[in-house]
XYZ file of C-alpha atoms in Angstrom:
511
model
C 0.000 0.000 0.000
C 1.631 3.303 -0.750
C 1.976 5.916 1.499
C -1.371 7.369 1.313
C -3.307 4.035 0.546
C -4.990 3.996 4.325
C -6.017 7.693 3.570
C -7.686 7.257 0.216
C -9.232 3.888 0.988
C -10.621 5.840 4.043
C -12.182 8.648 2.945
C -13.909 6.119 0.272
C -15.394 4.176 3.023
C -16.600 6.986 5.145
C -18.474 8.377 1.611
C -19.981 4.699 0.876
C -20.515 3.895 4.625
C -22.594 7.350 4.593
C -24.552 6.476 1.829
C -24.957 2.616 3.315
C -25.544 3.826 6.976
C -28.257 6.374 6.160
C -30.627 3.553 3.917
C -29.680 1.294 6.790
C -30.752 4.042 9.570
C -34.143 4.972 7.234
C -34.697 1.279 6.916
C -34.723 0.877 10.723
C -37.470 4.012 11.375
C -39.315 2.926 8.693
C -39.027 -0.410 9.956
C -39.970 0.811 13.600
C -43.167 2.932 12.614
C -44.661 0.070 10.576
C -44.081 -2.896 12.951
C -44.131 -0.981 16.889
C -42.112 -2.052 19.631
C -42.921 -5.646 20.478
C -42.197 -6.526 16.939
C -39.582 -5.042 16.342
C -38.487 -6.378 20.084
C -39.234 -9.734 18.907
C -36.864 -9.226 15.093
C -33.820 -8.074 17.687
C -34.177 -11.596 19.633
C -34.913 -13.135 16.190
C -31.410 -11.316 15.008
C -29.473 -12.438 17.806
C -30.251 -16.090 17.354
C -29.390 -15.867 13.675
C -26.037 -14.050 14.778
C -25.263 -16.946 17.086
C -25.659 -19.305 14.408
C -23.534 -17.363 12.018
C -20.840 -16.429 14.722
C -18.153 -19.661 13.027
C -18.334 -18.318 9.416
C -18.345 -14.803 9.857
C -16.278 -13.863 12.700
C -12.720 -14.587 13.060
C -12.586 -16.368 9.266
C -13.330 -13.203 6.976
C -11.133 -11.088 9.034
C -8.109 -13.903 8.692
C -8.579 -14.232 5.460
C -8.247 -10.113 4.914
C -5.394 -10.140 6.565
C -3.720 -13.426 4.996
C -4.597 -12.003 1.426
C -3.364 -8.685 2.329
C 0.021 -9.879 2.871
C 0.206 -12.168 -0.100
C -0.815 -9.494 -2.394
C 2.145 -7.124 -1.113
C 4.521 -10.032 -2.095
C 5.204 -9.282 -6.171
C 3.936 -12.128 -8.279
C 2.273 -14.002 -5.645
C -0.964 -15.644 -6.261
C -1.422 -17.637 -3.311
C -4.561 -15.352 -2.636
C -6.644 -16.925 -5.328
C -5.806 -20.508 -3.899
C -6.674 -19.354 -0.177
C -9.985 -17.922 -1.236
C -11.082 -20.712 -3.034
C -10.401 -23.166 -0.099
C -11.925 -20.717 2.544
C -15.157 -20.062 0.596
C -15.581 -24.260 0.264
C -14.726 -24.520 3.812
C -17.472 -22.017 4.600
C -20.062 -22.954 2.135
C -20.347 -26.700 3.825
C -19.852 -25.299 7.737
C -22.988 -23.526 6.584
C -24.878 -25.761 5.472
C -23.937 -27.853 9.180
C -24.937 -24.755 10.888
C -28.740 -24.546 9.067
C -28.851 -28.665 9.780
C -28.600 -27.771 13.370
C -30.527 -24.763 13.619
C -33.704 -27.011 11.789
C -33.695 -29.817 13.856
C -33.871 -27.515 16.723
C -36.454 -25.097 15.166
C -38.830 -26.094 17.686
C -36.915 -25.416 20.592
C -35.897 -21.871 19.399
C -39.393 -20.784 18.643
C -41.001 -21.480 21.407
C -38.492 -21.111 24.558
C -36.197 -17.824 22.581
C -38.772 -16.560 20.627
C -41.371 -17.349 23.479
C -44.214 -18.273 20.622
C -44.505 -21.684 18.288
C -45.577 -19.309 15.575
C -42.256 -17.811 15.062
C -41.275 -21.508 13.741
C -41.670 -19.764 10.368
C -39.409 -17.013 11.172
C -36.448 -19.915 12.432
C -37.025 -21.110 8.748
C -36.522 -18.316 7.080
C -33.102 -17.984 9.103
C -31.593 -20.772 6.960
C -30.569 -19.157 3.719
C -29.725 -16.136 5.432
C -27.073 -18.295 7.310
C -25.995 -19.955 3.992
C -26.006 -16.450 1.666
C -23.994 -14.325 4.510
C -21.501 -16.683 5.080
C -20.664 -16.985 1.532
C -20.925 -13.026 0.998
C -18.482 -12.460 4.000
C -15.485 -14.131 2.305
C -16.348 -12.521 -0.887
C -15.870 -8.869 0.975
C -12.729 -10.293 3.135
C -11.228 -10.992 -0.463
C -12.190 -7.779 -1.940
C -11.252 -6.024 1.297
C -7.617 -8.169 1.331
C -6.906 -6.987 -2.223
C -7.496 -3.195 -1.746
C -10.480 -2.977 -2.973
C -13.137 -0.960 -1.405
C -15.660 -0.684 -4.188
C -17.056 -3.900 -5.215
C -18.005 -4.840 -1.500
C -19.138 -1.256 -0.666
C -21.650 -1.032 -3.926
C -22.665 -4.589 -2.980
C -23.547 -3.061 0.209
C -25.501 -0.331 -0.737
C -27.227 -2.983 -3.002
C -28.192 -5.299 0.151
C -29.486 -2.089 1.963
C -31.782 -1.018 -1.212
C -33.463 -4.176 -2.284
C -34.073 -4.778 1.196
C -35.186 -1.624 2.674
C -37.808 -1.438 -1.275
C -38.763 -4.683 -1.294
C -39.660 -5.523 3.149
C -40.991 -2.414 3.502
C -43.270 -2.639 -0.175
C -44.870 -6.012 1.566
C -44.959 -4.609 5.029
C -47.224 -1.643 2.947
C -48.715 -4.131 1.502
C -49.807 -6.467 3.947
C -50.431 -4.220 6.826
C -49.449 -6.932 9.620
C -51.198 -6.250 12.488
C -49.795 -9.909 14.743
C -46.126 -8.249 15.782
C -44.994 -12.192 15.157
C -45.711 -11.743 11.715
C -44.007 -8.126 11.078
C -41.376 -9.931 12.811
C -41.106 -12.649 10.881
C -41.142 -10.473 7.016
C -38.183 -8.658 8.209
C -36.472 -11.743 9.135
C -36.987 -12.822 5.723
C -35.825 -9.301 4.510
C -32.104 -10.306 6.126
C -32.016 -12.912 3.058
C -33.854 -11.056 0.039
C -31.331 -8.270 0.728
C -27.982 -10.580 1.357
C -28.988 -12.662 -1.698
C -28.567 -9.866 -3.945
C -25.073 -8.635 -2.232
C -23.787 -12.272 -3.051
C -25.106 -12.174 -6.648
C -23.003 -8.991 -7.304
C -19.859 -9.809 -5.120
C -19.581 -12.910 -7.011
C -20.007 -11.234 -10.558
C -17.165 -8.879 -10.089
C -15.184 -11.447 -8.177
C -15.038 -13.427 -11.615
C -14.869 -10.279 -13.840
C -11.846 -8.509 -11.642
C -9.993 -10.942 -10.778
C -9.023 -13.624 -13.336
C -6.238 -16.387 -12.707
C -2.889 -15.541 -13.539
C 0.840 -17.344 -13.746
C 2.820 -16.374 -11.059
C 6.612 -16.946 -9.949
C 5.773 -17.103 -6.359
C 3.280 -19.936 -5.746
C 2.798 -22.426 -2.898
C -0.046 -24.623 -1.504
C -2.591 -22.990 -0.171
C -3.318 -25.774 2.632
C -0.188 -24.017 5.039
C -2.277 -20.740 4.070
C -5.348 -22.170 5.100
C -4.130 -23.663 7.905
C -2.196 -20.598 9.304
C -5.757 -18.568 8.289
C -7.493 -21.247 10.981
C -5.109 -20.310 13.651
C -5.398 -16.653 13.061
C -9.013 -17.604 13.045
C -9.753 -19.680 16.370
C -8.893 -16.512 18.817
C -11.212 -14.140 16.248
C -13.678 -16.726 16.280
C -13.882 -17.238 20.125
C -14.493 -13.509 20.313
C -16.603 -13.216 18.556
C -18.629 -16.104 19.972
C -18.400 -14.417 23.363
C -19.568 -11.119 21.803
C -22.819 -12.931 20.355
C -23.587 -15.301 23.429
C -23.323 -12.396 25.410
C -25.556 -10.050 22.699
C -27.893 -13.625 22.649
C -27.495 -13.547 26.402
C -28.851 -9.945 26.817
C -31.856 -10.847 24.346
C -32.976 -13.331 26.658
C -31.618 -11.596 30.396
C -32.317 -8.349 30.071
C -36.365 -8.891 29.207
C -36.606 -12.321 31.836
C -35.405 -9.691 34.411
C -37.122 -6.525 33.475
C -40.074 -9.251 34.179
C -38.491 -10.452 37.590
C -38.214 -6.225 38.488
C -42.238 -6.506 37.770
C -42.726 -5.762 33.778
C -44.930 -7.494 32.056
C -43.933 -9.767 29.017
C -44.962 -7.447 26.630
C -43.366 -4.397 27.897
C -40.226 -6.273 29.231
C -39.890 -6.975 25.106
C -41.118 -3.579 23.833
C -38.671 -1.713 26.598
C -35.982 -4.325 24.747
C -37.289 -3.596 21.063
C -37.316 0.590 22.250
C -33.389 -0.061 23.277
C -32.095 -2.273 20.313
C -34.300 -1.573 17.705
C -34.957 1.902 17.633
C -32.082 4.035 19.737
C -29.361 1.666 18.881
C -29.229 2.598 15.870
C -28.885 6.043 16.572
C -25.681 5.073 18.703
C -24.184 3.743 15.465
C -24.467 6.263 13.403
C -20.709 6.815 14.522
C -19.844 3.585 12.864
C -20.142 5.589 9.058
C -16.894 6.635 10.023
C -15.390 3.658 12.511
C -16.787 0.883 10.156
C -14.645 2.555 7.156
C -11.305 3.742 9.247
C -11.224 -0.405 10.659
C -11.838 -1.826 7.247
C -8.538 -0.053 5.930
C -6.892 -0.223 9.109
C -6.478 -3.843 9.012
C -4.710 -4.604 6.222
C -2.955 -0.996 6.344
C -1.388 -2.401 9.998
C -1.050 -6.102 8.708
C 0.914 -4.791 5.861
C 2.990 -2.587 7.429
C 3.915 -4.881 10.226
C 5.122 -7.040 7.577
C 7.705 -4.109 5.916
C 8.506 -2.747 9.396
C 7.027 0.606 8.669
C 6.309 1.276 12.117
C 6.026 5.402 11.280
C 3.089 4.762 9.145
C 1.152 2.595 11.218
C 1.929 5.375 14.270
C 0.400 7.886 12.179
C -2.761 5.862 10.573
C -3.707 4.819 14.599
C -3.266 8.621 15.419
C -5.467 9.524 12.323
C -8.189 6.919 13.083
C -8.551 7.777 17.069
C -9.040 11.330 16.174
C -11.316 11.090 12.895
C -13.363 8.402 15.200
C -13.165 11.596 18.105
C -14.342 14.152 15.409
C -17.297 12.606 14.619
C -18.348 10.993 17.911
C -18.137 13.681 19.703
C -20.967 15.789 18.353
C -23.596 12.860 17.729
C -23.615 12.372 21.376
C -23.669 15.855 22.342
C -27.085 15.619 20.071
C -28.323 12.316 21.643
C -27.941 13.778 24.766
C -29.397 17.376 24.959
C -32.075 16.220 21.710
C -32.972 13.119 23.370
C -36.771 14.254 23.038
C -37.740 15.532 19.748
C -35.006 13.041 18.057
C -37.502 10.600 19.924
C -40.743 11.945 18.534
C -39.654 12.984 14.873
C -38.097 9.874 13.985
C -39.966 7.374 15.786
C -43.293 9.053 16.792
C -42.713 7.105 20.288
C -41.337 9.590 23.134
C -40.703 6.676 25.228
C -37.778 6.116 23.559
C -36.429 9.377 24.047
C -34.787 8.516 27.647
C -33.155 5.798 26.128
C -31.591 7.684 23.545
C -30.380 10.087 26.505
C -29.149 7.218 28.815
C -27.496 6.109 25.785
C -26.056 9.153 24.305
C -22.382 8.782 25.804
C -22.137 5.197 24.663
C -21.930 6.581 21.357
C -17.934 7.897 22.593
C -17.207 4.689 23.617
C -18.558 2.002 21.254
C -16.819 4.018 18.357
C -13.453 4.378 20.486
C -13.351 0.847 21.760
C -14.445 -0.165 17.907
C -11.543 1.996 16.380
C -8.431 0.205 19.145
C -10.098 -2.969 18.560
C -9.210 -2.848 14.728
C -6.014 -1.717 15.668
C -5.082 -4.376 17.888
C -6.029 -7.014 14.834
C -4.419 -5.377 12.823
C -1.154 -5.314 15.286
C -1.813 -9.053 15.073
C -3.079 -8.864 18.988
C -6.178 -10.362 18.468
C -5.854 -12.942 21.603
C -5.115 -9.845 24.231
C -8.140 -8.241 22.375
C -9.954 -11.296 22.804
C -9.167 -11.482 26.433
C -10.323 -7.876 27.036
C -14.025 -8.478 25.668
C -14.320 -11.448 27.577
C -13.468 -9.550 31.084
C -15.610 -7.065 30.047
C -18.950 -8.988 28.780
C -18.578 -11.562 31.652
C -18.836 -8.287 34.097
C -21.360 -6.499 31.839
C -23.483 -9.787 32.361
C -23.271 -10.062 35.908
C -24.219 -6.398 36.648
C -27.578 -6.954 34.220
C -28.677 -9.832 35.942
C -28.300 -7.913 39.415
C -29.097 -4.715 38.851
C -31.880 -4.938 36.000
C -33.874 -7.699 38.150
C -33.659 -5.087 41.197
C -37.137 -3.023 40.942
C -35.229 0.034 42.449
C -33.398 -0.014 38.649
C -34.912 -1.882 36.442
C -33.951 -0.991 32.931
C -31.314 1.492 34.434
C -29.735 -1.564 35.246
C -28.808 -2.510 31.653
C -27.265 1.095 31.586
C -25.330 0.990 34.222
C -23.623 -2.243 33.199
C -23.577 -0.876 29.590
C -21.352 1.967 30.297
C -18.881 -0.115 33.340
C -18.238 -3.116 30.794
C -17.293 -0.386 27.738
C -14.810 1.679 29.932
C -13.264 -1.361 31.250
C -12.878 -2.886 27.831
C -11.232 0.148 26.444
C -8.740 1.075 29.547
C -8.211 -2.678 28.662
C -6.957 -2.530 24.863
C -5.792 1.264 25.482
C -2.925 -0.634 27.238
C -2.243 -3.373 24.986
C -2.171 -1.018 22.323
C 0.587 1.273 23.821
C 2.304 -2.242 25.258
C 2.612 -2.895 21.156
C 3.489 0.638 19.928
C 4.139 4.157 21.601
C 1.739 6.789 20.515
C 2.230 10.474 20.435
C -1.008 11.739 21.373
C -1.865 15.647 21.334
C -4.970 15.395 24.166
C -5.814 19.239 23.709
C -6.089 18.452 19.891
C -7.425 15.286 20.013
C -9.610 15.952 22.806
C -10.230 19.672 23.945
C -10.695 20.640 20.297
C -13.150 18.433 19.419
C -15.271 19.325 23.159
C -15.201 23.271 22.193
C -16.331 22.435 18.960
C -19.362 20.637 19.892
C -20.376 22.979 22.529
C -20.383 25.629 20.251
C -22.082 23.747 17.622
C -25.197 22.985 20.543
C -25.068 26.700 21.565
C -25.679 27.496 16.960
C -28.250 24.519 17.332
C -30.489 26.238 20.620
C -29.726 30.075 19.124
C -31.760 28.744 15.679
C -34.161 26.847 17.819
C -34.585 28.431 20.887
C -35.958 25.641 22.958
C -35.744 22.625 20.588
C -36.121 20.519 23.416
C -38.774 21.363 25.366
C -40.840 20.732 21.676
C -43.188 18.277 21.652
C -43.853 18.282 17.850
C -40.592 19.399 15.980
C -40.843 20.522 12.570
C -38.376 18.217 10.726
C -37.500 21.086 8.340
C -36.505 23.288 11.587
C -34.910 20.486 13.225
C -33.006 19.084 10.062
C -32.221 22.976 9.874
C -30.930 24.097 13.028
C -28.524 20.532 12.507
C -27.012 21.889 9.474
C -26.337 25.202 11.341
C -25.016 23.020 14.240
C -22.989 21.384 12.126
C -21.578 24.540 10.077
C -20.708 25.960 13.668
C -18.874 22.870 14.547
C -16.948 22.598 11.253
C -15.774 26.206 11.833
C -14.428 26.305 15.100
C -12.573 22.793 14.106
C -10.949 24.397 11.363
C -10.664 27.806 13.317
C -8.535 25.989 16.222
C -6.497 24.024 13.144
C -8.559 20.957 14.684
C -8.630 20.171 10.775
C -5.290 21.260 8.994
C -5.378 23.392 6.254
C -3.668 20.519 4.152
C -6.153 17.804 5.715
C -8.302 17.153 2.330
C -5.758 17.857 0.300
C -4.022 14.898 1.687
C -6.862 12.664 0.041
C -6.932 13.778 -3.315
C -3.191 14.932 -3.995
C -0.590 11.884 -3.896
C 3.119 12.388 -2.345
């Protein structure tokens, strides 16, 4: 990767993560208003079982097989990365298939004691290609992703997000479910219409980019595939932990919300209000994270390989302050907005003290996502698999206390939310400096970024006046006094050289 590789395949990402992110983020509110709460409560358990299912084929094996291709591909004439794709996508293709064996013949089970009703046997069903498609489709991006190339999988992206968000939401129109088990189950099935048509165009441009080719430097691609297992198992096991303990909340949090005296359909609507409709909010951040992580993978698996430890000081730097820049701000929103975010976008103002309790998170879920990538891409993906256990094993422990206490409740889930994500990231923050020593600017990385945004929510309440005392915003005067916000907050970074004069320029003008 040249010098400026991490920079331009960055900026890409952030543009086509934008584009992804807000269909993505429309789909959701669309998806909220049309099904309610319990449904959409019911999709997020539905979700999390498919997720624990997937967890083997789409965990620690794509992001192995990025960085394995990544460093064959910097190696001139090598094309081992054709052999080692092959193999992995095989390998995948048939522990699929296993996978949807297993999750049929205990279809029963799942339905009625996860999803807590027999008729969401359908909705287990339509689970199976979804495991089969995404497991397939995840190799395809780890190649694509392994050679440099941010387009194909980004386009096929987008593509997943459209066709789903037209097509579930034309029969949701359609339809008009009124059973929440049945919205539930159509945009379960929506997880394969859209994945099915990110696999047929991943696989089209696989063939058409990348044709076979003689090469001096070829060996067997079992040693590949074997070192791409090892560099798999620790990814793997993290990801395991990270679902069991998502699958583990799904099931917790609304069995103790009913011990702390909720009933079974607001225990699930509190959990669909949480997941479904202000966690997405909280990821917004990831427009930016998602695309810095992608690069910073094989950028730092590269570069590890050449020695250039310079570069990789200086693309860590770049990501923990881009992933500041834009963090920053979207929780200052959450937070003081909480209420007419709430209402506009979701017509439901019991969501909006979620969105508040949850506001800060955004900080720390794009920080602790940012190191993370780091850390695999330093190849310390065992220490970072260490940290997440600590942290999910305490984040656990402090749900099933606190939430099943009636003086907490759902505060409970907060509480542990925010303990578990500061330890994790004091965690890797220290593995990470363990690995390489960082020359960190706090004032710029940090004060900067903290005037900015308080000068951007002082534009946003000048324009506004009260915004959110409002109980029926006007979108055009909300979507309004954000762009002012947002004007305000781009001026006073650039003002206090937050963002260097010679920052774009850096994108666009190769050195």
């Amino acid at each position: 990767m040249n010098k400026n590789g991490f920079i331009y395949g960055s900026v890409f990402m952030v543009f086509m993560n934008f584009f992804m992110r807000i269909i993505g983020f429309a789909y959701d509110i669309f998806l909220s208003k049309l099904l309610g709460a319990e449904a959409m409560g019911l999709f997020q358990i539905g979700m999390s079982t498919l997720m624990t299912f997937l967890i083997i084929t789409i965990s620690g094996i794509p992001t192995a097989l990025t960085k394995i291709i990544a460093e064959e591909n910097s190696k001139s004439g090598s094309n081992n990365a054709e052999g080692i794709f092959k193999l992995t996508f095989i390998f995948n293709f048939f522990l699929a298939i296993l996978l949807s064996g297993i999750l049929i013949f205990f279809s029963d089970i799942i339905a009625t004691k996860m999803l807590k009703n027999q008729d969401m046997i359908l909705g287990v069903y339509f689970m199976v290609p979804a495991i089969i498609i995404l497991s397939l489709s995840n190799v395809l991006k780890a190649y694509f992703y392994g050679m440099k190339n941010m387009v194909t999988p980004s386009l096929a992206q987008i593509i997943e997000h459209l066709t789903r968000f037209i097509i579930v939401l034309a029969i949701l129109y359609y339809v008009k479910p009124t059973d929440p088990i049945d919205g539930a189950i159509i945009a379960l099935l929506g997880i394969s219409i859209g994945e099915f048509f990110d696999l047929l165009w991943s696989y089209f441009f696989k063939k058409h980019l990348y044709k076979k080719k003689k090469s001096s430097y070829k060996v067997s691609s079992i040693p590949l595939f074997l070192k791409l297992l090892t560099m798999a198992v620790p990814l793997t096991i993290a990801g395991s932990f990270q679902v069991v303990f998502r699958f583990t909340n799904t099931v917790l949090i609304p069995n103790r919300l009913m011990a702390a005296g909720y009933s079974s359909s607001e225990a699930v609507a509190t959990f669909g209000r949480i997941m479904g409709m202000a966690m997405p909010l909280i990821h917004l951040s990831f427009i930016v994270t998602s695309a810095l992580v992608l690069n910073l993978i094989p950028s730092l698996s590269e570069q590890m390989a050449l020695k250039r430890y310079r570069e990789m000081k200086r693309d860590i730097n770049l990501s923990i302050k881009a992933t500041i820049l834009i963090s920053f701000p979207l929780a200052a929103i959450y937070t003081v907005f909480s209420k007419p975010l709430a209402v506009l976008l979701y017509s439901d103002a019991k969501v909006g003290p979620y969105i508040y309790a949850m506001g800060f998170g955004t900080i720390l879920m794009a920080l602790q996502h940012t190191i993370s990538g780091a850390l695999l891409g330093l190849n310390r993906q065992v220490q970072d698999t260490i940290n997440g256990i600590i942290s999910m094993v305490i984040r656990i422990i402090l749900i099933y206390v606190l939430v099943g206490d009636p003086r907490f409740g759902i505060n409970g889930f907060f509480i542990a939310f925010y303990v578990s994500m500061i330890i994790t990231i004091i965690l890797d923050l220290i593995v990470l400096r363990s690995v390489i020593k960082l020359n960190i600017n706090y004032i710029d990385i940090l004060g900067k970024p903290i005037l900015a945004t308080l000068f951007m929510i002082g534009a946003i309440f000048l324009t506004t006046y009260d915004l959110s005392n409002l109980q029926n915003p006007s979108p055009i005067v909300f979507i309004s006094s954000l762009l002012v916000g947002t004007i305000a907050y781009i001026f006073i970074l650039v003002l206090t050289k937050a963002v260097p004069k010679n920052f774009f320029r850096r994108f666009f003008k190769s050195k």
